[in-house]
Amino acid sequence: MPHRRLQLIFNKVFLISQPISANFRGNMKEYNFSEIEKKWQEYWEKNKTFKTHDDFSNPNKYYVLDMYPYPSGAGLHVGHPEGYTATDIVARYKRMKGFNVLHPMGWDAFGLPAEQYAIQTGTHPALTTNKNCDTFRRQIKELGLSYDWDREINTTDPAYFKWTQWIFIKLYNTWYDHETDRGRSIEELPIPQDVIKAGDDARKEYIDSRRLAYYDNAQIWYCPSCRIVCANEEVLTDGSHEKCGHKVVRRNLKQWMLRIPYYAERLLRGLEKLDWPEGIKEMQRNWIGRSTGAEVDFKVEGHDDIIKVYTTRPDTLFGATYMVLSPEHPLIGKITSPDRLGEVQEYVSAASLKSDLDRTDLAKEKTGVFTGTWAVNPVNNKKIPVWVADYVLMGYGTGAIMAVPAHDERDFEFAMKFGLDIICILSPDITDAEQKARIISGRECWSGDGIYVNSSNSDLGITLDGLDVEEGIETITRWIEQRKLGSHRINYKLRDWLFSRQRYWGEPFPVIHWDDGRITLTDEKDLPVTLPDLEVYEPGDSGESPLSNATEWLYVTDSQGRRGRRETNTMPQWAGSCWYYLRFIDPKNDTEIFDSRKEKYWMPVDLYIGGAEHAVLHLLYARFWHMVLFDLGIVSTVEPFMKLFNQGMILAFAYETATGAKVSSDQITEKDGRFFNKETGEELRQIVAKMSKSLKNVINPDDVVKNYGADTLRLFEMFLGPLEATKPWDEKGIRGPANFLARAYRLIANSENITDGQEDPEVLRSLHKTIRKVTEDIEGLRFNTAISAMMIFLNTALKKEKITRESASVFARLLSPFAPHLGEELWQLTGHEGTLAYEPWPVAKEEYLKEDVFECPVSVNGKMRFKIELPVDLPQEEVRKIILADERARKWIGTAMPKIIIVPNRIVNIVI
RNA sequence: GCCCGGAUGGCGGAAUUGGUAGACGCGCUGGUCUCAAACACCAGUGGCAGCGAUGCUGUGCCGGUUCGAUCCCGGCUCCGGGUACCA
């Protein structure tokens, strides 16, 4: 087989030494990324290079955190390395700046997919979870991310969720003191005398009604497909479950709830101080939904009851022509007139069957019934009818409204449909006379500003006529309070947080329900309450958790022989992620949640990077828990995350037909920049879309690492565009960063290019410019332009075909946060030993940046015409002389006497 | 509907926030190397006109402020995200 031998020799000589491109360039050393990356990953692991020490003597600490992943079976997708590389660059940079850096990683490993898989196959979710974590860990390590793996945590580990349960107990044993505006231990709750007199049960009830965590009947969303209850936040606006997309239904079940609205005001105010994207803050503000207005009491004709309404526009009271109660309003039964009772009951029960979807989307068409009862408008003592309609929600305000059809779109629509009075009391500030006339006559709704009309009652001493809206609200609110008809009031949209799930794979509640109806919590010293092993993971049809099948685990008897049953619900996935950032501080501590000295040192998180999809839920819940822990003196900062940054989504190409039907990416063939369906030959349009299994356009980072190396992948993802932008993944572009790294290696690894003398002045200036740019850009998280600056430097150095050892070592350090493996390799090649991870970050020297002349652009009438070399800081008069003497300028000026605008060291503009 | 973002070459994106529009990269064109190709290297590359110097034009659209506008103001169009009977 002579051929084969030849082939082998050929390979040895020509191929193996040139791994990236099978070419031959004499003795030139070429970039072999897989060898280099393997070498340094082993080095870091063996030397525990990135182990973080709780070195309190270094006052400069930096806690940089990723949103830890749910380890799905599919492994990483290219979106993960984006955020992880960003934080890794910052972590490595800060280490070199002398900071003590905490940069940990862990797993948000409770969750539905592992349980779904258990239902199908009987595999214990813990097995699935561990397997997935192993895959994620391997993939993340292959990216060269500098985590301290000794701090790895896993939310499903009993040693971790012991403390999740511990926090739940704290929540249960905390009440909110509105006087001092903070959460306090339930033992400090003052009990009113009358409650004490009423006995033990009343006292218990009183206390329970104040706890931040409580157990109660709740109208909740239930997903029949997942057989799970959902938090309001998990139900999309079209009434479908965000996890599975199936429609959810209403159920009434006993559930654990958390009183997050008590913290609404502080959660809102706290946003001001945070360095978060404005958009995210705005989303949280909207979610909290603060509004100011007034509660106003309306007397009901023929009854002692009053109807309390909440309104943000008490100033429109004179225009209130009817009232509406929500179908769930408790007064309906009492005040409905006997002749209307049947119809009203029918409407109420129909409404209760409707999903919120029907009550919102479809209900652009308003429905409602008259109760036969009248209320009295307190500003003019006019009788106004009381209706029931499902456009009023029980969960907001008081569940009842005063309707002002002339100035509220919803009320207007309703009034038009049922022929109710529409009285305009606000003359709009518009010029369109026809529209104005329609509004004044009540034929059109006006919700904008204006001047009051028909808004006075001298008998009651109130007039708004002639005022503007701001004055009007102030005047009427004062009047209402004086007359004791109601009071100023602040309302929030934020509701109690439904905190239990009918699931197996979550944190068990440390709770026992006793036969006598009482509830006790597990003693802290008996934590964790662990999950029992099960044969069957299937939930019950009634929405009962699979834990109700674990009979041995389920039933308990106390020392008095009282029988009880453990809570079978488990906590939602948010629970573990609400505080994981705290556990990273002291992950192995089994006597405390964490050492508070360490907490004081490391907190708060200085930089938190993750996807914007967690804008409201995770980030609001975590802030809430953190504030409670702060109130209880467990943590030292009010807010957990000082700076937040959202990386944009990475999209990928997808293909669709002329009619918009999507075609899976493995069906595509490209010809001359056009795209065709392989099978049908139909021409397709290339679009960018979210990566999804169904479009088969998911990019697997493993493949990219294999083909180009981790450093190139990291660089490419950062070079794609601004971190926060949504960017399309186009594999063609990866050659840019790949070539850059190969060229850098080629320059520095080949010793004939390295000198020990004086650096070329042009290279030196370029180097210091690059140091400055890269430093600024890392601080500002502008990695794309930092990389471009390094490319510019490399191009400059390559032109000279040589570089000093010193410059090369500076470049190695600048590059290392972005491409850490190659950075280390180049550091070694420039004659250093060990790692550069803690070598000082280069500092740009002004003396090399200074230039004495610059190319000054000269524009004529604002249009750049030519450039002229000028000394820096030349006095304006001199510049003027030079410009006027220049023949290129004279060509434009001619005989005119021009005005010359000189922006020092920047531009000259000749105005003719 | 409301609230936030966006819109710059064939493509991803730069532009010190009022001062040279298109950095850097991809792609493309031409060249060197090669038997040939790939790789690598060199040169060019917004559009229109011209052999050329050069000129005109150009940052979604219309208008304004300014010596000068991708940037500020007014009015639109389209795209993305959030949210929605929250009184």
Coordinates of N, CA, C and O (backbone and C1' of nucleotides) in Angstrom, one line a residue, chain A residues 21 23 25 237 283 311-312 359-360 363 366 391-393 396 401 410 493 495 719-720 722 735-736 739 743 746 784 788 791-792 795 864-865 867 892 901 903 906-907 909 911, chain B residues 3-5 11-17 19-21 23-27 33 37-43 54-58 67-69 80-87:
Chain A
S21 N -6.1 26.0 8.1 CA -6.2 26.0 6.7 C -5.1 25.1 6.2 O -3.9 25.2 6.6
N23 N -2.8 24.7 4.4 CA -1.9 25.3 3.5 C -0.5 25.2 4.0 O -0.3 24.8 5.2
R25 N 3.2 27.3 4.6 CA 3.9 28.5 4.5 C 5.2 28.3 5.2 O 5.4 28.8 6.3
T237 N -51.9 37.2 27.6 CA -53.0 38.0 27.4 C -54.1 37.3 26.6 O -55.3 37.7 26.7
M283 N -41.4 48.8 32.6 CA -42.2 47.6 32.7 C -42.6 47.3 34.1 O -43.7 46.9 34.4
T311 N -61.9 55.9 42.0 CA -61.8 56.6 40.8 C -60.5 57.5 40.7 O -60.1 58.0 41.8
T312 N -59.9 57.5 39.6 CA -58.7 58.4 39.4 C -59.2 59.8 39.0 O -58.4 60.7 38.9
R359 N -64.0 37.8 28.8 CA -64.4 39.1 29.4 C -63.6 40.3 28.9 O -64.0 41.4 29.1
T360 N -62.5 40.0 28.3 CA -61.8 41.1 27.8 C -61.8 41.2 26.3 O -62.5 42.1 25.7
A363 N -65.2 41.0 24.7 CA -66.1 41.9 25.3 C -65.8 43.4 24.9 O -66.0 44.3 25.7
K366 N -69.9 45.4 25.0 CA -70.2 45.4 26.5 C -71.5 44.8 26.8 O -72.5 44.8 26.0
Y391 N -67.4 44.4 32.7 CA -66.2 45.2 32.3 C -65.6 45.8 33.5 O -64.5 46.4 33.5
V392 N -66.2 45.6 34.7 CA -65.7 46.1 35.9 C -65.1 44.8 36.6 O -65.8 43.8 36.8
L393 N -63.9 44.9 37.1 CA -63.2 43.8 37.7 C -63.2 43.9 39.2 O -62.9 44.9 39.7
Y396 N -59.7 44.8 41.2 CA -59.1 46.1 41.2 C -59.9 47.2 41.9 O -61.1 47.2 41.7
I401 N -67.6 51.0 40.2 CA -67.2 52.2 39.6 C -68.3 53.2 39.5 O -69.5 52.8 39.5
R410 N -64.9 53.5 27.9 CA -65.6 52.2 28.3 C -67.0 52.6 28.7 O -68.0 51.9 28.3
K493 N -52.0 47.9 40.7 CA -52.5 46.8 40.0 C -51.9 45.5 40.5 O -52.5 44.4 40.3
R495 N -51.0 42.3 42.3 CA -51.9 41.4 43.2 C -51.0 40.5 44.0 O -49.9 40.3 43.7
F719 N -18.9 40.5 18.6 CA -18.7 41.4 17.5 C -19.9 41.6 16.6 O -20.0 42.6 15.8
L720 N -20.9 40.8 16.8 CA -22.1 40.8 16.0 C -22.8 42.2 16.1 O -23.5 42.6 15.1
P722 N -24.2 45.6 19.1 CA -24.3 46.0 20.5 C -24.9 44.8 21.3 O -25.8 44.2 20.8
R735 N -16.0 34.3 9.9 CA -14.6 34.3 9.4 C -13.8 35.5 9.8 O -12.6 35.5 9.9
G736 N -14.5 36.6 10.1 CA -13.8 37.9 10.5 C -13.1 37.7 11.8 O -11.8 37.7 11.8
N739 N -10.3 34.9 11.5 CA -9.1 35.4 10.8 C -8.3 36.3 11.8 O -7.1 36.2 11.8
R743 N -4.5 35.6 12.7 CA -3.5 36.6 12.3 C -2.7 37.1 13.5 O -1.5 37.3 13.4
R746 N -0.4 34.3 14.3 CA 0.7 34.2 13.3 C 1.8 35.3 13.5 O 2.9 35.1 13.4
N784 N -18.4 45.1 20.9 CA -18.3 45.1 19.5 C -17.2 46.2 19.0 O -16.3 45.9 18.2
S788 N -13.3 45.8 17.5 CA -12.9 46.5 16.2 C -11.6 47.3 16.5 O -10.8 47.4 15.6
M791 N -8.7 45.0 16.3 CA -8.5 44.6 14.9 C -7.7 45.7 14.2 O -6.8 45.4 13.4
I792 N -8.0 47.0 14.5 CA -7.3 48.1 13.9 C -5.9 48.0 14.3 O -4.9 48.2 13.5
N795 N -4.0 45.3 12.5 CA -3.7 45.6 11.1 C -2.5 46.5 11.0 O -1.7 46.4 10.1
M864 N -18.0 68.9 3.4 CA -16.6 68.7 3.4 C -16.0 68.7 2.0 O -16.5 68.0 1.1
R865 N -14.9 69.5 1.9 CA -14.3 69.7 0.5 C -12.9 69.1 0.5 O -12.5 68.5 -0.5
K867 N -9.0 68.4 3.0 CA -8.4 68.3 4.3 C -7.1 69.1 4.2 O -6.4 69.1 3.2
W892 N -13.2 77.9 -4.0 CA -14.6 77.9 -3.6 C -15.0 79.3 -3.2 O -16.1 79.8 -3.4
I901 N -15.9 79.7 10.2 CA -16.2 79.2 11.5 C -15.1 78.1 11.8 O -14.9 77.2 11.1
V903 N -13.9 75.4 14.5 CA -14.1 74.6 15.8 C -12.7 74.1 16.1 O -12.2 73.2 15.3
R906 N -11.0 70.5 15.3 CA -12.0 69.7 14.8 C -12.4 69.9 13.4 O -12.2 69.0 12.5
I907 N -12.9 71.1 13.1 CA -13.3 71.4 11.7 C -13.3 72.8 11.4 O -13.4 73.7 12.4
N909 N -15.3 75.6 8.8 CA -16.4 75.7 7.9 C -16.4 77.1 7.3 O -16.4 78.1 8.0
V911 N -18.2 79.8 5.1 CA -19.6 80.1 4.7 C -19.6 81.2 3.7 O -19.0 82.3 3.9
Chain B
rC3 P -48.7 56.9 24.7 O5' -47.7 56.0 25.5 C5' -47.7 56.0 27.0 C4' -46.7 55.0 27.5 C3' -45.4 55.0 26.7 O3' -44.6 56.1 27.1 C1' -46.1 52.8 26.9
rC4 P -43.3 56.5 26.3 O5' -42.2 55.6 26.8 C5' -41.0 55.4 26.1 C4' -40.5 54.0 26.3 C3' -39.4 53.6 25.3 O3' -38.2 54.1 25.7 C1' -41.0 51.9 25.4
rG5 P -37.6 55.3 24.8 O5' -36.5 54.6 23.9 C5' -36.9 53.9 22.8 C4' -36.2 52.6 22.7 C3' -35.6 52.4 21.3 O3' -34.2 52.6 21.5 C1' -37.3 50.8 21.5
rC11 P -28.4 45.7 2.3 O5' -27.7 44.6 3.2 C5' -28.4 43.4 3.4 C4' -27.5 42.5 4.3 C3' -27.1 43.2 5.7 O3' -28.2 43.0 6.6 C1' -25.2 42.3 4.7
rG12 P -28.3 44.1 7.8 O5' -27.2 43.7 8.8 C5' -27.3 42.4 9.4 C4' -26.1 42.3 10.4 C3' -26.0 43.4 11.3 O3' -26.9 43.4 12.4 C1' -23.8 42.8 10.5
rG13 P -27.3 44.7 13.2 O5' -26.0 45.1 13.8 C5' -25.7 46.5 14.1 C4' -24.2 46.7 14.0 C3' -23.7 48.1 14.3 O3' -23.4 48.2 15.7 C1' -22.8 47.4 12.2
rA14 P -23.4 49.5 16.5 O5' -21.9 50.0 16.1 C5' -21.7 51.2 15.4 C4' -20.3 51.5 15.3 C3' -20.1 52.9 15.6 O3' -19.6 53.1 17.0 C1' -19.4 52.5 13.4
rA15 P -20.4 54.1 17.9 O5' -20.1 55.5 17.1 C5' -18.8 56.1 17.1 C4' -18.8 57.2 16.1 C3' -19.8 58.3 16.4 O3' -19.4 59.2 17.5 C1' -19.8 57.8 14.1
rU16 P -20.5 59.7 18.4 O5' -19.7 60.4 19.6 C5' -19.3 59.7 20.8 C4' -18.1 60.3 21.3 C3' -18.2 61.8 21.7 O3' -18.8 62.1 22.9 C1' -16.3 61.4 20.5
rU17 P -19.5 63.5 23.2 O5' -21.0 63.0 23.2 C5' -22.0 64.0 23.4 C4' -22.6 64.3 22.0 C3' -24.0 65.0 22.2 O3' -24.2 65.8 21.0 C1' -24.2 63.0 21.1
rG19 P -21.2 66.4 16.8 O5' -20.3 66.7 15.5 C5' -20.9 66.6 14.2 C4' -19.9 67.1 13.2 C3' -18.5 66.8 13.4 O3' -17.8 66.5 12.2 C1' -18.7 69.1 13.4
rU20 P -17.9 65.1 11.5 O5' -16.9 65.4 10.3 C5' -17.3 66.4 9.3 C4' -16.8 65.9 8.0 C3' -17.3 64.5 7.6 O3' -17.5 64.4 6.2 C1' -14.9 64.5 7.8
rA21 P -18.9 64.7 5.7 O5' -19.7 63.4 6.2 C5' -19.3 62.1 5.7 C4' -19.5 61.1 6.8 C3' -19.2 59.7 6.4 O3' -17.8 59.4 6.7 C1' -21.3 59.7 7.3
rA23 P -15.9 52.4 6.4 O5' -14.8 52.3 7.5 C5' -14.0 53.4 7.9 C4' -13.7 53.3 9.4 C3' -13.2 51.9 9.9 O3' -11.9 51.7 9.6 C1' -14.8 52.7 11.4
rC24 P -11.3 50.4 8.8 O5' -11.9 49.2 9.7 C5' -11.3 48.9 10.9 C4' -12.0 47.8 11.6 C3' -12.4 46.6 10.8 O3' -11.3 45.7 10.7 C1' -14.3 47.3 11.9
rG25 P -11.1 44.9 9.3 O5' -12.3 43.9 9.3 C5' -12.4 42.9 10.2 C4' -13.8 42.2 10.2 C3' -14.2 41.7 8.8 O3' -13.6 40.4 8.5 C1' -16.0 42.8 9.8
rC26 P -13.4 40.0 7.0 O5' -14.9 39.6 6.6 C5' -15.5 38.5 7.2 C4' -16.9 38.4 6.8 C3' -17.1 38.2 5.3 O3' -16.9 36.8 4.9 C1' -18.6 39.9 6.0
rG27 P -16.2 36.5 3.5 O5' -17.3 37.1 2.5 C5' -18.6 36.5 2.3 C4' -19.4 37.4 1.4 C3' -18.8 37.6 0.0 O3' -19.1 36.6 -0.9 C1' -19.6 39.7 0.9
rC33 P 2.7 35.2 -9.4 O5' 2.6 34.2 -8.1 C5' 3.6 34.1 -7.1 C4' 3.1 33.2 -6.0 C3' 2.7 31.8 -6.4 O3' 3.9 30.9 -6.6 C1' 1.1 32.6 -5.0
rA37 P -7.0 28.8 -10.5 O5' -7.7 28.2 -9.2 C5' -9.1 27.8 -9.2 C4' -9.4 26.9 -8.1 C3' -9.4 27.5 -6.7 O3' -10.5 28.3 -6.4 C1' -8.4 25.4 -6.6
rA38 P -10.4 29.6 -5.5 O5' -10.2 28.9 -4.0 C5' -11.3 28.3 -3.4 C4' -10.8 27.5 -2.2 C3' -10.2 28.4 -1.2 O3' -11.1 29.1 -0.3 C1' -8.9 26.5 -1.5
rC39 P -10.8 30.6 0.1 O5' -9.5 30.4 1.1 C5' -9.6 29.7 2.3 C4' -8.3 29.5 2.9 C3' -7.5 30.7 3.2 O3' -7.9 31.3 4.4 C1' -6.1 29.1 2.1
rA40 P -8.0 32.9 4.5 O5' -6.4 33.4 4.3 C5' -5.5 33.1 5.3 C4' -4.1 33.4 4.8 C3' -3.9 34.8 4.4 O3' -3.7 35.7 5.4 C1' -3.0 33.4 2.7
rC41 P -4.2 37.2 5.4 O5' -3.3 37.9 4.3 C5' -1.9 38.0 4.6 C4' -1.2 38.5 3.4 C3' -1.7 39.8 2.7 O3' -1.2 40.9 3.4 C1' -1.4 38.1 1.1
rC42 P -2.1 42.2 3.5 O5' -2.0 42.8 2.0 C5' -0.8 43.3 1.6 C4' -0.9 43.8 0.1 C3' -2.0 44.7 -0.2 O3' -1.7 46.0 0.2 C1' -2.0 43.0 -1.8
rA43 P -2.9 47.0 0.7 O5' -3.7 47.3 -0.7 C5' -3.1 48.1 -1.7 C4' -4.0 48.1 -2.9 C3' -5.5 48.6 -2.7 O3' -5.5 50.0 -2.6 C1' -5.5 46.6 -4.0
rU54 P -9.7 65.0 -6.4 O5' -11.0 65.6 -7.1 C5' -11.2 67.0 -7.3 C4' -12.2 67.3 -8.3 C3' -13.7 67.3 -7.9 O3' -14.0 68.5 -7.3 C1' -13.5 66.0 -9.8
rG55 P -15.1 68.6 -6.1 O5' -16.5 68.4 -6.9 C5' -16.9 69.5 -7.8 C4' -18.0 69.0 -8.6 C3' -19.3 68.6 -7.8 O3' -20.0 69.7 -7.4 C1' -18.8 67.0 -9.5
rC56 P -20.9 69.6 -6.1 O5' -22.1 68.7 -6.5 C5' -23.1 69.2 -7.4 C4' -24.0 68.0 -7.8 C3' -24.7 67.3 -6.7 O3' -25.9 68.0 -6.3 C1' -23.8 65.7 -8.1
rU57 P -26.3 68.0 -4.8 O5' -26.7 66.5 -4.5 C5' -27.9 65.9 -5.2 C4' -27.9 64.4 -4.9 C3' -28.0 64.0 -3.5 O3' -29.3 64.1 -3.0 C1' -26.4 62.7 -4.6
rG58 P -29.5 64.4 -1.4 O5' -29.1 63.0 -0.7 C5' -29.9 61.9 -0.9 C4' -29.2 60.7 -0.4 C3' -28.9 60.7 1.1 O3' -30.0 60.3 1.9 C1' -27.0 60.0 -0.1
rC67 P -26.9 80.5 11.5 O5' -26.0 79.6 10.5 C5' -25.6 80.2 9.3 C4' -24.5 79.4 8.7 C3' -24.8 77.9 8.7 O3' -25.5 77.5 7.6 C1' -22.6 78.3 9.5
rG68 P -26.7 76.4 7.8 O5' -25.9 75.1 8.2 C5' -25.1 74.5 7.2 C4' -24.3 73.3 7.8 C3' -25.1 72.3 8.6 O3' -25.7 71.4 7.7 C1' -23.2 72.9 9.8
rA69 P -27.0 70.7 8.0 O5' -26.7 69.9 9.4 C5' -25.8 68.8 9.4 C4' -26.4 67.6 10.0 C3' -27.6 67.0 9.3 O3' -27.7 65.6 9.5 C1' -28.3 67.8 11.4
rG80 P -42.8 43.1 13.2 O5' -41.9 43.3 14.5 C5' -40.6 42.6 14.6 C4' -39.9 43.0 15.8 C3' -40.6 42.9 17.1 O3' -40.5 41.5 17.6 C1' -39.6 45.0 17.1
rG81 P -41.7 41.0 18.5 O5' -41.5 41.7 19.9 C5' -40.4 41.3 20.7 C4' -40.3 42.3 21.9 C3' -41.5 42.3 22.8 O3' -41.6 41.2 23.7 C1' -40.8 44.5 22.4
rG82 P -43.0 40.6 24.2 O5' -43.5 41.7 25.3 C5' -42.8 41.9 26.5 C4' -43.2 43.2 27.2 C3' -44.7 43.2 27.6 O3' -44.9 42.5 28.8 C1' -44.2 45.2 26.5
rU83 P -46.3 41.6 29.0 O5' -47.4 42.7 29.0 C5' -47.5 43.6 30.2 C4' -48.5 44.7 29.9 C3' -49.9 44.2 29.5 O3' -50.6 43.8 30.7 C1' -49.2 45.9 28.0
rA84 P -51.7 42.6 30.5 O5' -53.0 43.4 30.0 C5' -53.5 44.5 30.8 C4' -54.2 45.4 30.0 C3' -55.5 44.8 29.4 O3' -56.5 44.8 30.3 C1' -54.4 46.1 27.8
rC85 P -57.8 43.8 30.0 O5' -59.0 44.8 30.1 C5' -58.7 46.0 30.9 C4' -59.7 47.1 30.4 C3' -60.4 47.7 31.6 O3' -60.4 49.1 31.5 C1' -62.0 47.1 30.0
rC86 P -59.0 49.9 31.7 O5' -58.6 49.6 33.2 C5' -59.3 50.1 34.3 C4' -58.3 50.3 35.4 C3' -56.9 50.7 35.0 O3' -56.4 51.8 35.7 C1' -56.8 48.6 36.1
rA87 P -56.5 52.8 36.4 O5' -57.9 53.5 36.1 C5' -58.6 54.1 37.1 C4' -60.0 54.4 36.7 C3' -61.0 54.7 37.8 O3' -61.0 56.0 38.2 C1' -61.9 53.1 36.4

